[in-house]
Amino acid sequence: MASLTSVLGVLDPTSDRAVFRQIADALREAIDKGRFREGDKLPSETELVDHFGVSRMTVRNALSLLQQEGLAVSEHGKGVFVRPRPPVRRLASDRFARRHREQGKAAFTVEAEAAGSRPEVDNLEVKEERPSPDISARLGSPRKVLARRRRYLLDGRPVEFATSYLPLDLARNTPIAQPNPGPGGIYARLEEMGHRLDHFDEEIRARMPSPAEVRTLQLASGVPVIHLVRTAYDSEGRAVEVCDTVMAADAYVLAYQLPAN
Amino acid sequence: MASLTSVLGVLDPTSDRAVFRQIADALREAIDKGRFREGDKLPSETELVDHFGVSRMTVRNALSLLQQEGLAVSEHGKGVFVRPRPPVRRLASDRFARRHREQGKAAFTVEAEAAGSRPEVDNLEVKEERPSPDISARLGSPRKVLARRRRYLLDGRPVEFATSYLPLDLARNTPIAQPNPGPGGIYARLEEMGHRLDHFDEEIRARMPSPAEVRTLQLASGVPVIHLVRTAYDSEGRAVEVCDTVMAADAYVLAYQLPAN
DNA sequence: CTTACCCACTCGTCTATACGAGTATGTGTC
DNA sequence: GACACATACTCGTATAGACGAGTGGGTAAG
């Protein structure tokens, strides 16, 4: 193995840049240049302490920076590693096209298997609730809603969890209120019930996860979430469903097509 | 002012949860409950040290957690504050409709003024470059491209910076190569030049910013960026422009409309 | 050969201390 | 009143040390 000096260089004592930032810079540059690759173990804290001649807290400060940037992850007892970039799931803009719905299988499953991953859905929960003000407003202020929660995993890794809300008067005592709503999902059922779907509105935000979201999605530090709220409208202009989705940002790329006129 | 105990509670020494996490939990809960509001100053490190009876590093560790979550920002010499949530700019899915282009003013300016903000564009740079492999592939592998860079600010705050790439054979010696391409922007010029725009593809990712992006967008810690890559196609199916945009995630919500069929 | 244990190495948590640098406020001088 | 300055507060950076807890490998016992 090459000496640490050749990989990381040395500190510049004349610089007014904080020492821990210089160390972070050195590591970041080494990663960028491919001297450490995805999944590689970075030098241990002790090695960095010895190499740079600083205290351990200073080294930890530097490593913490890299983790906040999403460049590294630490594993207790093992080391600090260059964060591997997992395969991303691409959500195409035609993903709710009727033709996909009509073939009957759950979109998530079909697509995951096509990509060679093992899909899984868990944490299923279906219950009646009083809607939050935001959800209520989007659905036209129903008194109660049916909430369907679930979490999606690829190869055992949680990537997204979502809650669908439907006005209760529309969903009660229908297959939609069942844990498994049947082939094509709730959109297929809605259409069968006479609510021909017209279009979807989607709102996208990105932010850092709450502690609960970190747990549910098993997020490494330095990984944001994409928060997507989709509203489905039927051909009469009624909002028939709101789907609130939180996705691990490192697992997704969203694709949309916009008309030019 | 109420005693700190009534606002933050006390530590549970029997808990196996790390002390700094308990402190972070207490502060987070107080913020959630509105005991501290946006822009409010949190208790100083010294006050927290005295209140919880721990060392300063432990308190700083807790505050650092809140900053990583995007809940708080520290200001040197002043204190740590609940992060104010700035007004968000909403990007509607019809933002590239021809009718908007035809009225002649820059979309960013019109929209910002309508929202009561002071818009600004700076860091203008127009130059010819060799495209990166990614950009090159999207544009059909031109040897060189025209790159137009600019940064957008609202009320003096940077919110986004973007680079447009156009095949050089298409843009050279046209108004598009001028710093100010004229009313309606480069899309209006492209249409005048016979490239009737057909549609746009957008790809969206979210991630933590690089150090350079933190500087350019003056991002607080705990604020991710939204990375949007838009490709514009003319009616002959040719990719005529790629726009690479990095946005401060706390300043944006993106809206899209999807057809149901 | 397998199992159990020990040990070395990793990162996690916490203490105590020191000095520096940015900010705000008061105070005294002019 | 205006200004310079001292001061006390804030967070930023860094040191040195201690113990805990998770991991993995080697060694000794069975």
mmCIF file with all atom_site columns, N, CA and C in Angstrom, chain B residues 203-236:
data_model
loop_
_atom_site.group_PDB
_atom_site.id
_atom_site.type_symbol
_atom_site.label_atom_id
_atom_site.label_alt_id
_atom_site.label_comp_id
_atom_site.label_asym_id
_atom_site.label_entity_id
_atom_site.label_seq_id
_atom_site.pdbx_PDB_ins_code
_atom_site.Cartn_x
_atom_site.Cartn_y
_atom_site.Cartn_z
_atom_site.occupancy
_atom_site.B_iso_or_equiv
_atom_site.pdbx_formal_charge
_atom_site.auth_seq_id
_atom_site.auth_comp_id
_atom_site.auth_asym_id
_atom_site.auth_atom_id
_atom_site.pdbx_PDB_model_num
ATOM 1   N N  . GLU B 1 203 ? -34.899 15.214 -15.422 1.00 0.00 ? 203 GLU B N  1
ATOM 2   C CA . GLU B 1 203 ? -34.472 14.195 -14.473 1.00 0.00 ? 203 GLU B CA 1
ATOM 3   C C  . GLU B 1 203 ? -34.146 14.870 -13.156 1.00 0.00 ? 203 GLU B C  1
ATOM 4   N N  . ILE B 1 204 ? -34.680 14.316 -12.074 1.00 0.00 ? 204 ILE B N  1
ATOM 5   C CA . ILE B 1 204 ? -34.523 14.955 -10.774 1.00 0.00 ? 204 ILE B CA 1
ATOM 6   C C  . ILE B 1 204 ? -33.834 14.028 -9.799  1.00 0.00 ? 204 ILE B C  1
ATOM 7   N N  . ARG B 1 205 ? -32.819 14.550 -9.149  1.00 0.00 ? 205 ARG B N  1
ATOM 8   C CA . ARG B 1 205 ? -32.162 13.852 -8.055  1.00 0.00 ? 205 ARG B CA 1
ATOM 9   C C  . ARG B 1 205 ? -32.063 14.791 -6.873  1.00 0.00 ? 205 ARG B C  1
ATOM 10  N N  . ALA B 1 206 ? -31.858 14.232 -5.693  1.00 0.00 ? 206 ALA B N  1
ATOM 11  C CA . ALA B 1 206 ? -31.565 15.057 -4.511  1.00 0.00 ? 206 ALA B CA 1
ATOM 12  C C  . ALA B 1 206 ? -30.357 14.467 -3.825  1.00 0.00 ? 206 ALA B C  1
ATOM 13  N N  . ARG B 1 207 ? -29.492 15.336 -3.326  1.00 0.00 ? 207 ARG B N  1
ATOM 14  C CA . ARG B 1 207 ? -28.279 14.876 -2.644  1.00 0.00 ? 207 ARG B CA 1
ATOM 15  C C  . ARG B 1 207 ? -27.736 16.010 -1.799  1.00 0.00 ? 207 ARG B C  1
ATOM 16  N N  . MET B 1 208 ? -26.708 15.707 -1.011  1.00 0.00 ? 208 MET B N  1
ATOM 17  C CA . MET B 1 208 ? -26.075 16.783 -0.254  1.00 0.00 ? 208 MET B CA 1
ATOM 18  C C  . MET B 1 208 ? -25.134 17.548 -1.175  1.00 0.00 ? 208 MET B C  1
ATOM 19  N N  . PRO B 1 209 ? -24.977 18.833 -0.919  1.00 0.00 ? 209 PRO B N  1
ATOM 20  C CA . PRO B 1 209 ? -24.159 19.667 -1.806  1.00 0.00 ? 209 PRO B CA 1
ATOM 21  C C  . PRO B 1 209 ? -22.669 19.404 -1.630  1.00 0.00 ? 209 PRO B C  1
ATOM 22  N N  . SER B 1 210 ? -21.915 19.650 -2.683  1.00 0.00 ? 210 SER B N  1
ATOM 23  C CA . SER B 1 210 ? -20.459 19.660 -2.573  1.00 0.00 ? 210 SER B CA 1
ATOM 24  C C  . SER B 1 210 ? -20.052 20.966 -1.887  1.00 0.00 ? 210 SER B C  1
ATOM 25  N N  . PRO B 1 211 ? -18.819 21.032 -1.384  1.00 0.00 ? 211 PRO B N  1
ATOM 26  C CA . PRO B 1 211 ? -18.358 22.282 -0.763  1.00 0.00 ? 211 PRO B CA 1
ATOM 27  C C  . PRO B 1 211 ? -18.500 23.474 -1.702  1.00 0.00 ? 211 PRO B C  1
ATOM 28  N N  . ALA B 1 212 ? -18.239 23.272 -2.988  1.00 0.00 ? 212 ALA B N  1
ATOM 29  C CA . ALA B 1 212 ? -18.364 24.379 -3.936  1.00 0.00 ? 212 ALA B CA 1
ATOM 30  C C  . ALA B 1 212 ? -19.820 24.837 -4.023  1.00 0.00 ? 212 ALA B C  1
ATOM 31  N N  . GLU B 1 213 ? -20.737 23.890 -4.009  1.00 0.00 ? 213 GLU B N  1
ATOM 32  C CA . GLU B 1 213 ? -22.151 24.258 -4.084  1.00 0.00 ? 213 GLU B CA 1
ATOM 33  C C  . GLU B 1 213 ? -22.601 24.963 -2.813  1.00 0.00 ? 213 GLU B C  1
ATOM 34  N N  . VAL B 1 214 ? -22.055 24.546 -1.675  1.00 0.00 ? 214 VAL B N  1
ATOM 35  C CA . VAL B 1 214 ? -22.373 25.228 -0.421  1.00 0.00 ? 214 VAL B CA 1
ATOM 36  C C  . VAL B 1 214 ? -21.986 26.703 -0.525  1.00 0.00 ? 214 VAL B C  1
ATOM 37  N N  . ARG B 1 215 ? -20.825 26.953 -1.101  1.00 0.00 ? 215 ARG B N  1
ATOM 38  C CA . ARG B 1 215 ? -20.383 28.346 -1.249  1.00 0.00 ? 215 ARG B CA 1
ATOM 39  C C  . ARG B 1 215 ? -21.275 29.101 -2.218  1.00 0.00 ? 215 ARG B C  1
ATOM 40  N N  . THR B 1 216 ? -21.481 28.543 -3.389  1.00 0.00 ? 216 THR B N  1
ATOM 41  C CA . THR B 1 216 ? -22.216 29.258 -4.434  1.00 0.00 ? 216 THR B CA 1
ATOM 42  C C  . THR B 1 216 ? -23.650 29.565 -3.999  1.00 0.00 ? 216 THR B C  1
ATOM 43  N N  . LEU B 1 217 ? -24.265 28.631 -3.317  1.00 0.00 ? 217 LEU B N  1
ATOM 44  C CA . LEU B 1 217 ? -25.666 28.817 -2.927  1.00 0.00 ? 217 LEU B CA 1
ATOM 45  C C  . LEU B 1 217 ? -25.801 29.272 -1.479  1.00 0.00 ? 217 LEU B C  1
ATOM 46  N N  . GLN B 1 218 ? -24.667 29.501 -0.818  1.00 0.00 ? 218 GLN B N  1
ATOM 47  C CA . GLN B 1 218 ? -24.681 29.926 0.587   1.00 0.00 ? 218 GLN B CA 1
ATOM 48  C C  . GLN B 1 218 ? -25.623 29.062 1.407   1.00 0.00 ? 218 GLN B C  1
ATOM 49  N N  . LEU B 1 219 ? -25.416 27.761 1.307   1.00 0.00 ? 219 LEU B N  1
ATOM 50  C CA . LEU B 1 219 ? -26.332 26.835 1.959   1.00 0.00 ? 219 LEU B CA 1
ATOM 51  C C  . LEU B 1 219 ? -25.992 26.652 3.429   1.00 0.00 ? 219 LEU B C  1
ATOM 52  N N  . ALA B 1 220 ? -27.036 26.616 4.249   1.00 0.00 ? 220 ALA B N  1
ATOM 53  C CA . ALA B 1 220 ? -26.851 26.226 5.645   1.00 0.00 ? 220 ALA B CA 1
ATOM 54  C C  . ALA B 1 220 ? -26.614 24.723 5.683   1.00 0.00 ? 220 ALA B C  1
ATOM 55  N N  . SER B 1 221 ? -25.974 24.245 6.744   1.00 0.00 ? 221 SER B N  1
ATOM 56  C CA . SER B 1 221 ? -25.786 22.804 6.829   1.00 0.00 ? 221 SER B CA 1
ATOM 57  C C  . SER B 1 221 ? -27.149 22.158 7.053   1.00 0.00 ? 221 SER B C  1
ATOM 58  N N  . GLY B 1 222 ? -27.284 20.954 6.537   1.00 0.00 ? 222 GLY B N  1
ATOM 59  C CA . GLY B 1 222 ? -28.582 20.289 6.669   1.00 0.00 ? 222 GLY B CA 1
ATOM 60  C C  . GLY B 1 222 ? -29.557 20.673 5.575   1.00 0.00 ? 222 GLY B C  1
ATOM 61  N N  . VAL B 1 223 ? -29.064 21.352 4.536   1.00 0.00 ? 223 VAL B N  1
ATOM 62  C CA . VAL B 1 223 ? -29.927 21.678 3.402   1.00 0.00 ? 223 VAL B CA 1
ATOM 63  C C  . VAL B 1 223 ? -29.418 20.940 2.168   1.00 0.00 ? 223 VAL B C  1
ATOM 64  N N  . PRO B 1 224 ? -30.188 20.017 1.619   1.00 0.00 ? 224 PRO B N  1
ATOM 65  C CA . PRO B 1 224 ? -29.763 19.304 0.418   1.00 0.00 ? 224 PRO B CA 1
ATOM 66  C C  . PRO B 1 224 ? -29.934 20.182 -0.814  1.00 0.00 ? 224 PRO B C  1
ATOM 67  N N  . VAL B 1 225 ? -29.496 19.664 -1.946  1.00 0.00 ? 225 VAL B N  1
ATOM 68  C CA . VAL B 1 225 ? -29.780 20.325 -3.215  1.00 0.00 ? 225 VAL B CA 1
ATOM 69  C C  . VAL B 1 225 ? -30.627 19.404 -4.088  1.00 0.00 ? 225 VAL B C  1
ATOM 70  N N  . ILE B 1 226 ? -31.405 20.048 -4.935  1.00 0.00 ? 226 ILE B N  1
ATOM 71  C CA . ILE B 1 226 ? -32.123 19.320 -5.970  1.00 0.00 ? 226 ILE B CA 1
ATOM 72  C C  . ILE B 1 226 ? -31.336 19.496 -7.248  1.00 0.00 ? 226 ILE B C  1
ATOM 73  N N  . HIS B 1 227 ? -31.022 18.385 -7.874  1.00 0.00 ? 227 HIS B N  1
ATOM 74  C CA . HIS B 1 227 ? -30.254 18.435 -9.102  1.00 0.00 ? 227 HIS B CA 1
ATOM 75  C C  . HIS B 1 227 ? -31.188 18.074 -10.253 1.00 0.00 ? 227 HIS B C  1
ATOM 76  N N  . LEU B 1 228 ? -31.400 19.018 -11.154 1.00 0.00 ? 228 LEU B N  1
ATOM 77  C CA . LEU B 1 228 ? -32.347 18.813 -12.242 1.00 0.00 ? 228 LEU B CA 1
ATOM 78  C C  . LEU B 1 228 ? -31.615 18.921 -13.569 1.00 0.00 ? 228 LEU B C  1
ATOM 79  N N  . VAL B 1 229 ? -31.786 17.936 -14.409 1.00 0.00 ? 229 VAL B N  1
ATOM 80  C CA . VAL B 1 229 ? -31.201 17.992 -15.746 1.00 0.00 ? 229 VAL B CA 1
ATOM 81  C C  . VAL B 1 229 ? -32.334 17.945 -16.760 1.00 0.00 ? 229 VAL B C  1
ATOM 82  N N  . ARG B 1 230 ? -32.458 19.021 -17.520 1.00 0.00 ? 230 ARG B N  1
ATOM 83  C CA . ARG B 1 230 ? -33.540 19.123 -18.503 1.00 0.00 ? 230 ARG B CA 1
ATOM 84  C C  . ARG B 1 230 ? -32.978 19.047 -19.905 1.00 0.00 ? 230 ARG B C  1
ATOM 85  N N  . THR B 1 231 ? -33.582 18.240 -20.742 1.00 0.00 ? 231 THR B N  1
ATOM 86  C CA . THR B 1 231 ? -33.202 18.183 -22.148 1.00 0.00 ? 231 THR B CA 1
ATOM 87  C C  . THR B 1 231 ? -34.366 18.676 -22.993 1.00 0.00 ? 231 THR B C  1
ATOM 88  N N  . ALA B 1 232 ? -34.082 19.602 -23.879 1.00 0.00 ? 232 ALA B N  1
ATOM 89  C CA . ALA B 1 232 ? -35.123 20.152 -24.758 1.00 0.00 ? 232 ALA B CA 1
ATOM 90  C C  . ALA B 1 232 ? -35.012 19.513 -26.133 1.00 0.00 ? 232 ALA B C  1
ATOM 91  N N  . TYR B 1 233 ? -36.137 19.063 -26.668 1.00 0.00 ? 233 TYR B N  1
ATOM 92  C CA . TYR B 1 233 ? -36.170 18.421 -27.991 1.00 0.00 ? 233 TYR B CA 1
ATOM 93  C C  . TYR B 1 233 ? -36.992 19.246 -28.953 1.00 0.00 ? 233 TYR B C  1
ATOM 94  N N  . ASP B 1 234 ? -36.523 19.344 -30.186 1.00 0.00 ? 234 ASP B N  1
ATOM 95  C CA . ASP B 1 234 ? -37.316 20.037 -31.195 1.00 0.00 ? 234 ASP B CA 1
ATOM 96  C C  . ASP B 1 234 ? -38.255 19.048 -31.879 1.00 0.00 ? 234 ASP B C  1
ATOM 97  N N  . SER B 1 235 ? -39.057 19.564 -32.786 1.00 0.00 ? 235 SER B N  1
ATOM 98  C CA . SER B 1 235 ? -40.116 18.731 -33.355 1.00 0.00 ? 235 SER B CA 1
ATOM 99  C C  . SER B 1 235 ? -39.554 17.631 -34.245 1.00 0.00 ? 235 SER B C  1
ATOM 100 N N  . GLU B 1 236 ? -38.275 17.719 -34.569 1.00 0.00 ? 236 GLU B N  1
ATOM 101 C CA . GLU B 1 236 ? -37.660 16.629 -35.333 1.00 0.00 ? 236 GLU B CA 1
ATOM 102 C C  . GLU B 1 236 ? -37.008 15.589 -34.426 1.00 0.00 ? 236 GLU B C  1
#
